[in-house]
Short mmCIF file of C-alpha atoms in Angstrom, two decimals:
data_model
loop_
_atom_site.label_atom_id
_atom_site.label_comp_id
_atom_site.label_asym_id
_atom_site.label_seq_id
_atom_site.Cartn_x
_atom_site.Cartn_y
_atom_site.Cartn_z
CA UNK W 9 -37.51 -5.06 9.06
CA UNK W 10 -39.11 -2.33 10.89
CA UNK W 11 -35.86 -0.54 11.53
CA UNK W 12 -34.67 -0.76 7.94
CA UNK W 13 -37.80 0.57 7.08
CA UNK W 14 -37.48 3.69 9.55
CA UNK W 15 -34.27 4.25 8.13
CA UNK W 16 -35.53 4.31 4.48
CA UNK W 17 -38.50 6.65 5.41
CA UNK W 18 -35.74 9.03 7.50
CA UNK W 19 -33.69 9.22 4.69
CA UNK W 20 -36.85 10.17 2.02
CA UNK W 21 -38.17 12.82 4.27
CA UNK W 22 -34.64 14.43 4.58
CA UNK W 23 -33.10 14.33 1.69
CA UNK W 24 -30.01 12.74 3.52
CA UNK W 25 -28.10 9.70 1.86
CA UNK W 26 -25.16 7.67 3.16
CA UNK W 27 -21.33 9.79 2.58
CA UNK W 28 -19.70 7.68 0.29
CA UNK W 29 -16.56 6.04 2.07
CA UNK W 30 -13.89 7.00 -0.63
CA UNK W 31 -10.82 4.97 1.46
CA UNK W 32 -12.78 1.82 0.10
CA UNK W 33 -12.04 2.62 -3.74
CA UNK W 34 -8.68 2.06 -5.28
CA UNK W 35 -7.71 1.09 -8.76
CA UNK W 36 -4.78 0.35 -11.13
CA UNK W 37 -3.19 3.12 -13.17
CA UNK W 38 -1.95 2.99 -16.15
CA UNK W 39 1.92 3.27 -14.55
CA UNK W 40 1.21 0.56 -12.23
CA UNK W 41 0.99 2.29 -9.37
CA UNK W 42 -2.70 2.27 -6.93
CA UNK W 43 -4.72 4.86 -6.54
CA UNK W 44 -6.33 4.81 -3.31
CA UNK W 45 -9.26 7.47 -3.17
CA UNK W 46 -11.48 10.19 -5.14
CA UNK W 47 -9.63 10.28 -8.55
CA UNK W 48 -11.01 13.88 -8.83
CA UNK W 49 -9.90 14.65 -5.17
CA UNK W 50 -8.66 18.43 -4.51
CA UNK W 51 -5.62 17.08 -2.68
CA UNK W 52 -3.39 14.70 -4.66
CA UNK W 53 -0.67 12.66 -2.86
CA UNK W 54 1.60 10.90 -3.90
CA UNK W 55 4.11 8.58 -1.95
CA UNK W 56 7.04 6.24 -3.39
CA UNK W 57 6.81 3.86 -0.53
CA UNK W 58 9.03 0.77 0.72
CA UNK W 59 7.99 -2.34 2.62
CA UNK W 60 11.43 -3.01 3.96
CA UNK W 61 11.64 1.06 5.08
CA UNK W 62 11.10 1.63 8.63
CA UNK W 63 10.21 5.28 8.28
CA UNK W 64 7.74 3.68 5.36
CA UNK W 65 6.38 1.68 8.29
CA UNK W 66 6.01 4.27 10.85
CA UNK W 67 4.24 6.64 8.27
CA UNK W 68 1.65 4.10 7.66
CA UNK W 69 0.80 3.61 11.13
CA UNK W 70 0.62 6.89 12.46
CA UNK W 71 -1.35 8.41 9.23
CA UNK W 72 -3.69 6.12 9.23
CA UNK W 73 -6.20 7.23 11.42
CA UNK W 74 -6.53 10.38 9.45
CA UNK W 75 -4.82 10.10 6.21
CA UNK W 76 -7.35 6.96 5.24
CA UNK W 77 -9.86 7.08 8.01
CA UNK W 78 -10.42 11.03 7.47
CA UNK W 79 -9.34 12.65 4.47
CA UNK W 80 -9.13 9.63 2.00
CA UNK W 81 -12.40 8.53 3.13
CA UNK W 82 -14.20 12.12 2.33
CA UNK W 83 -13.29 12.56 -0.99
CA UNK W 84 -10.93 15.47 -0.18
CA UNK W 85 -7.75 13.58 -0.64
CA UNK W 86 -5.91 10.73 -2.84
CA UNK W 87 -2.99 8.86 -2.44
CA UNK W 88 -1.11 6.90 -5.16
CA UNK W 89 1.21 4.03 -4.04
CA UNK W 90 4.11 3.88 -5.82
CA UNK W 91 6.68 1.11 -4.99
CA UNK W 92 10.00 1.97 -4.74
CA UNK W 93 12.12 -1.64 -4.27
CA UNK W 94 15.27 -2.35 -2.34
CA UNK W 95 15.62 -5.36 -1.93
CA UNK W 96 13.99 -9.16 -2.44
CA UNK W 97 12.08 -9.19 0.76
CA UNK W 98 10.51 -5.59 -0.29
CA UNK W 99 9.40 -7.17 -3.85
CA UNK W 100 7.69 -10.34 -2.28
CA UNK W 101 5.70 -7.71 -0.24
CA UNK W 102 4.63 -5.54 -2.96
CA UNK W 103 3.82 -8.63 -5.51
CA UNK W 104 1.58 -10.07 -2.46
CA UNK W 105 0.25 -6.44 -1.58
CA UNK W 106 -1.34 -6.43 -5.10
CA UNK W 107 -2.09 -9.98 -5.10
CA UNK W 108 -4.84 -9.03 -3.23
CA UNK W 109 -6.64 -6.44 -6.10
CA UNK W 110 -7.74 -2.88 -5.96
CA UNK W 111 -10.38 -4.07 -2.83
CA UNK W 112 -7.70 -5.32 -0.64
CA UNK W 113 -4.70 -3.52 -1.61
CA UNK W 114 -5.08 -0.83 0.98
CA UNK W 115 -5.55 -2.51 3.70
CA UNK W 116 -3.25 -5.43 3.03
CA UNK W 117 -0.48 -2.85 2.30
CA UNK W 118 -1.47 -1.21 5.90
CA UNK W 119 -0.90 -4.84 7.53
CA UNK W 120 2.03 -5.77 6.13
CA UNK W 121 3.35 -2.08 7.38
CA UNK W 122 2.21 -3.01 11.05
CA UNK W 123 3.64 -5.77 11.24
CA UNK W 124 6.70 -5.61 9.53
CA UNK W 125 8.97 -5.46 13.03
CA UNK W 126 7.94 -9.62 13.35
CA UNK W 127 8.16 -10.26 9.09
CA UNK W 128 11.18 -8.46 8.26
CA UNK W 129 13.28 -9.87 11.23
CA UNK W 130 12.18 -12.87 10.69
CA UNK W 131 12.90 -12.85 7.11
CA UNK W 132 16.16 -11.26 7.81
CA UNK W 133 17.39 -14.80 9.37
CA UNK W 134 15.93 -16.93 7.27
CA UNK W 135 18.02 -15.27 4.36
CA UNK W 136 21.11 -15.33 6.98
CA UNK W 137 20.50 -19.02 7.42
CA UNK W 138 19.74 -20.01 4.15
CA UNK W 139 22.23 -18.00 1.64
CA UNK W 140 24.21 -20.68 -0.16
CA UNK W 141 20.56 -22.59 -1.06
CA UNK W 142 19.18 -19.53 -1.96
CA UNK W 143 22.06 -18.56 -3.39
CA UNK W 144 21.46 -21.05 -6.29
CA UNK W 145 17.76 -20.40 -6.81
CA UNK W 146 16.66 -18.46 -10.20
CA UNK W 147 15.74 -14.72 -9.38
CA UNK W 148 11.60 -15.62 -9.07
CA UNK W 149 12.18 -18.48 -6.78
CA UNK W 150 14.74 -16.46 -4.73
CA UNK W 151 11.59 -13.88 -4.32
CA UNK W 152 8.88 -16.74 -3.30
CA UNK W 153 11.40 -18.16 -0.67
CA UNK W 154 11.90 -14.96 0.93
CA UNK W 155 8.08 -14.22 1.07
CA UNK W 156 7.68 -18.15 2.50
CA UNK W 157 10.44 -17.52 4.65
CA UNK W 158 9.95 -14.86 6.34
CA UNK W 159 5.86 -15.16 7.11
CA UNK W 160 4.88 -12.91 4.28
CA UNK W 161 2.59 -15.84 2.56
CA UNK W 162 1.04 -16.55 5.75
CA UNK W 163 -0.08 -13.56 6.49
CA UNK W 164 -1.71 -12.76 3.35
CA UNK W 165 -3.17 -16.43 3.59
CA UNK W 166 -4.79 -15.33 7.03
CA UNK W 167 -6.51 -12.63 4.85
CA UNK W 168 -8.19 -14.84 2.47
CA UNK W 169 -5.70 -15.84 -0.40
CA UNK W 170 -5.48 -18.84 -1.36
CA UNK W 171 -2.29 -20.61 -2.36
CA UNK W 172 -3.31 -21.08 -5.92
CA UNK W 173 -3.98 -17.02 -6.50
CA UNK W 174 -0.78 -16.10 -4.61
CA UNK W 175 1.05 -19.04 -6.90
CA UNK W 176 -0.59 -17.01 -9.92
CA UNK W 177 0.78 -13.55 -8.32
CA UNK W 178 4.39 -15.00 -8.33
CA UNK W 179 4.14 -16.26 -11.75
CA UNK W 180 3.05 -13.17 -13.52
CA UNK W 181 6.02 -11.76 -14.72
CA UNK W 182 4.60 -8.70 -16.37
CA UNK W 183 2.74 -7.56 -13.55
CA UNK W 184 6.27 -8.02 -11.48
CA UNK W 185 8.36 -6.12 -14.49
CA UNK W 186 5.53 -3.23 -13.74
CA UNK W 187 6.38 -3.68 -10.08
CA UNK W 188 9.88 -3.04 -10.75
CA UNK W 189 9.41 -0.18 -12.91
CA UNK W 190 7.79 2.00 -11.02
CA UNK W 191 11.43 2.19 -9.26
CA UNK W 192 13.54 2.63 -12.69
CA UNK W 193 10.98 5.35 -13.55
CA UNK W 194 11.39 7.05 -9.98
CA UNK W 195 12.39 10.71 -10.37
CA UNK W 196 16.20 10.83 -9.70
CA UNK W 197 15.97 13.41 -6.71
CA UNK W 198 14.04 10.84 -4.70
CA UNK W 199 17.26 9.80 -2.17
CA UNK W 200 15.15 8.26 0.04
CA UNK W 201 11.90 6.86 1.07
CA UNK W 202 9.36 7.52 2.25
CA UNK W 203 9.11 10.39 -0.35
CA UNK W 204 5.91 12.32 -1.14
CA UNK W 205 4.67 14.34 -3.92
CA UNK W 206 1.69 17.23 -2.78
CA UNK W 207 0.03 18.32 -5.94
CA UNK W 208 2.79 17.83 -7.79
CA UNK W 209 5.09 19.22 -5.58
CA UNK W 210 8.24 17.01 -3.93
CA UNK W 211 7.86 16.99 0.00
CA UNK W 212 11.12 15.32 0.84
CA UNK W 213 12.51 13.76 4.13
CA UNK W 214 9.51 14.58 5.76
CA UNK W 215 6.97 11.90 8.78
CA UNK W 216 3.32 12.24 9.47
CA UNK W 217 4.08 15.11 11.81
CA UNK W 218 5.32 17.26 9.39
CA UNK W 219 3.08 16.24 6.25
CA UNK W 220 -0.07 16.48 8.18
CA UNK W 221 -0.51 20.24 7.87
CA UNK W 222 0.72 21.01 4.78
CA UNK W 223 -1.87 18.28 4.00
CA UNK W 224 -4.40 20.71 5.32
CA UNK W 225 -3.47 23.75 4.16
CA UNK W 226 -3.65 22.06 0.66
CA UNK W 227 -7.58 21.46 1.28
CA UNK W 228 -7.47 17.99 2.62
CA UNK W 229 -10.18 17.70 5.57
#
């Protein structure tokens, strides 16, 4: 109690109050695609993204001690997700990626990026093995299997979804036709992924490495 208290008094006497940690706010828009960040951010980012993309993957992993930790987090910079599907092992992804809402989108998606050398193998035989059953399965259920199949359910599951929500993720069809959209409305000179958009500007073909600065030089700190 006392310490609380000193840290009330410090922050009366200076004026100071807690930076707002802006890599903790996401939200819906309109399109369907997540806005992670300051909505009124200087810097404006924009990346069509794939779960099944290794260059998607590596992006993820080596941004993220800046891109979320640094320059998401201070309000300088926003990223929008938008999903850009290849296959059925890429859509059970992004439908359990947003099963888990604007709070745990982010950092769900960043899991599932980390660890998609073990999900995507994994899921890769379990289609190999099981093509003529899943062969007859209705589109949907073809989409659940994979995600069962190939450890994607599990690992959301280990990060607090329960069976019945990620039942209710599968079964909403509109929020899966949104999914899917995002990809028929993709710009036609997107040829690959991961593809970004700076301030409304296409940055194609380009890693971390190369993003980083111009990144920077936009504002983003």
């Amino acid at each position: 109690m006392r310490v609380l208290l000193a840290v009330f008094a410090f922050f009366l006497l200076t004026g100071a109050a807690p930076k707002r940690d802006w890599s903790q706010t996401a939200r819906i828009l309109p399109s369907g695609a997540y806005l992670i960040g300051n909505p009124a951010a200087r810097v404006k980012l924009v990346e069509y993204a794939s779960y099944t993309c290794s260059h998607c993957a590596d992006f993820s992993v080596k941004s993220e001690p800046v891109l979320k930790r640094q320059m998401i987090a201070s309000g300088s910079t926003s990223l929008e997700v938008r999903s850009f599907i290849r296959d059925r092992l890429d859509l059970a992804a992004a439908i359990l990626a947003r099963c888990t809402g604007p709070k745990g989108f982010s950092a769900t998606s960043s899991a599932i990026f980390a660890a998609q050398p073990q999900w995507l193998e994994r899921g890769i035989e379990y289609q190999q093995g099981n093509a003529a059953r899943l062969a007859m399965y209705p589109a949907a259920a073809q989409v659940r299997a994979n995600a069962d199949g190939s450890g994607l359910t599990a690992m959301v599951k280990a990060r607090g979804l329960s069976d019945a929500a990620i039942d209710a993720c599968f079964a909403n069809q509109p929020e899966i036709d949104r999914i899917v959209k995002l990809t028929a409305d993709a710009p036609k000179e997107i040829d690959s992924t991961p593809t970004f958009y700076l301030n409304g500007k296409i940055v194609p073909h380009v890693g971390w490495d190369q993003l980083e600065p111009a990144l920077r030089k936009a504002g983003a700190r």
